[in-house]
Amino acid sequence: MAQRPKRTKLKRLKKKLNDSGLTAAQKLVAKANQMADPMAAFVDLRKYESDGLVFHLECKKASLLPQATLDWAFELLKRNMQNLYEQCEWGWNEKAKRDEMTDEMAWYLTATASDNQLVAFSHFRFDVDYGDEVLYCYELQLDGAVRRKGLGQFMLRALERMAFSLRMKKVVLTVLKLNPPAVAFFTALRVSCGPDSYTLDDTSPREETDGQRDYLILSKKNRKRGKLKFS
Ligand SMILES: CC(C)(COP(=O)(O)OP(=O)(O)OC[C@H]1O[C@@H](n2cnc3c(N)ncnc32)[C@H](O)[C@@H]1OP(=O)(O)O)[C@@H](O)C(=O)NCCC(=O)NCCS
């Protein structure tokens, strides 16, 4: 019988760092998820004005939103995305989508116009993704009437500020390749922000190993955050 290989000191140290790193990531995520309102500290994110229009932003857990708001969000997503989902590998599964959107981990950033009509939302989560503490943006959806006014960009910036203030390592999101406006949106951000913007995440599928996939995973790193301390 072969002898079990002995762990070298270096391997033991690496394992310790990995184990405690994951615990630290989970702690940061748990802390973020305990917030009543992760946007509370950012008064300037509560209001966005463009083209003479005023939008009010709010951040809440899905479990605290009225059913009417969740229904509105689902209908907007359906209007914007069903067609695209049906054309790609994901397909459109209404029950699975509703379950995802009302998961206990789900947070919502919503935007309301001055007539109190909801016009945009982002479903996002604080979560551990491949061992990293991240803010994962599941959806960013605007009603057709309020697009190209900078609101999408403003909402994404709001997510970034919340994420980075809560020491998340990055903001991660998925973009369908067959959604040219969304691809143009992120390309524009890269042009205006340079390297400090969204780039292909390490977890994005690679053609060599994963074959042709319909989506990209993009992320923006928290440059200000130092390494976590290992206890
Ligand atoms: C994609 C989306 C979130 C963008 O939000 P938005 O508020 O319309 O975008 P912004 O006004 O902040 O756009 C910022 C820049 O992105 C680029 N851009 C945005 N939409 C674009 C489009 N349809 N075509 C080309 N460029 C676009 C432009 O350069 C724009 O700047 P400009 O208007 O000064 O030229 C919005 O169009 C939307 O909700 N689409 C439907 C849902 C969807 O596809 N969501 C997926 C997001 S991953």
Tab-separated table of C-alpha atoms and ligand atoms in Angstrom, residues 80-81 140-142 146-153 174-175 179 181-182 184-186 188, ligand 1:
chain	number	residue	atom	x	y	z
A	80	ASN	CA	-36.974	43.145	-21.836
A	81	MET	CA	-35.440	39.684	-21.809
A	140	LEU	CA	-30.212	45.670	-14.402
A	141	GLN	CA	-33.495	46.439	-16.136
A	142	LEU	CA	-34.849	49.780	-17.285
A	146	VAL	CA	-36.135	55.932	-19.446
A	147	ARG	CA	-33.154	54.518	-21.333
A	148	ARG	CA	-30.177	56.562	-22.599
A	149	LYS	CA	-30.525	59.117	-19.792
A	150	GLY	CA	-27.587	57.840	-17.767
A	151	LEU	CA	-29.849	56.079	-15.246
A	152	GLY	CA	-28.372	52.613	-15.974
A	153	GLN	CA	-24.885	53.934	-15.415
A	174	THR	CA	-23.372	38.352	-16.734
A	175	VAL	CA	-24.034	39.805	-20.185
A	179	ASN	CA	-27.771	41.675	-26.354
A	181	PRO	CA	-27.338	47.375	-26.301
A	182	ALA	CA	-26.020	45.811	-23.085
A	184	ALA	CA	-22.552	48.650	-26.010
A	185	PHE	CA	-23.385	49.905	-22.505
A	186	PHE	CA	-20.424	48.080	-20.945
A	188	ALA	CA	-19.043	52.648	-23.319
B	1	LIG	C1	-28.582	48.185	-20.877
B	1	LIG	C2	-29.255	49.258	-20.029
B	1	LIG	C3	-29.238	48.844	-18.556
B	1	LIG	C4	-28.479	50.577	-20.192
B	1	LIG	O1	-29.047	51.571	-19.353
B	1	LIG	P1	-29.260	53.079	-19.877
B	1	LIG	O2	-29.694	53.919	-18.747
B	1	LIG	O3	-30.128	53.056	-21.070
B	1	LIG	O4	-27.781	53.443	-20.330
B	1	LIG	P2	-27.023	54.834	-20.072
B	1	LIG	O5	-27.898	55.965	-20.456
B	1	LIG	O6	-26.486	54.841	-18.688
B	1	LIG	O7	-25.875	54.653	-21.150
B	1	LIG	C5	-24.532	54.982	-20.941
B	1	LIG	C6	-23.812	54.798	-22.263
B	1	LIG	O8	-23.871	53.419	-22.665
B	1	LIG	C7	-24.012	53.342	-24.113
B	1	LIG	N1	-25.296	52.747	-24.456
B	1	LIG	C8	-26.339	52.500	-23.621
B	1	LIG	N2	-27.363	51.934	-24.304
B	1	LIG	C9	-26.951	51.822	-25.585
B	1	LIG	C10	-27.570	51.328	-26.765
B	1	LIG	N3	-28.828	50.837	-26.763
B	1	LIG	N4	-26.872	51.367	-27.922
B	1	LIG	C11	-25.613	51.869	-27.966
B	1	LIG	N5	-24.973	52.365	-26.862
B	1	LIG	C12	-25.642	52.327	-25.693
B	1	LIG	C13	-23.952	54.769	-24.614
B	1	LIG	O9	-22.597	55.081	-24.910
B	1	LIG	C14	-24.447	55.541	-23.410
B	1	LIG	O10	-24.007	56.880	-23.408
B	1	LIG	P3	-24.796	57.973	-24.334
B	1	LIG	O11	-26.259	57.752	-24.154
B	1	LIG	O12	-24.308	59.281	-23.779
B	1	LIG	O13	-24.361	57.705	-25.741
B	1	LIG	C15	-30.739	49.517	-20.506
B	1	LIG	O14	-30.713	49.798	-21.877
B	1	LIG	C16	-31.690	48.354	-20.276
B	1	LIG	O15	-32.271	48.230	-19.210
B	1	LIG	N6	-31.846	47.490	-21.312
B	1	LIG	C17	-32.784	46.374	-21.243
B	1	LIG	C18	-32.380	45.378	-20.216
B	1	LIG	C19	-30.989	44.832	-20.442
B	1	LIG	O16	-30.576	44.500	-21.536
B	1	LIG	N7	-30.276	44.683	-19.334
B	1	LIG	C20	-29.022	43.995	-19.385
B	1	LIG	C21	-27.951	44.685	-18.699
B	1	LIG	S1	-26.615	43.495	-18.502
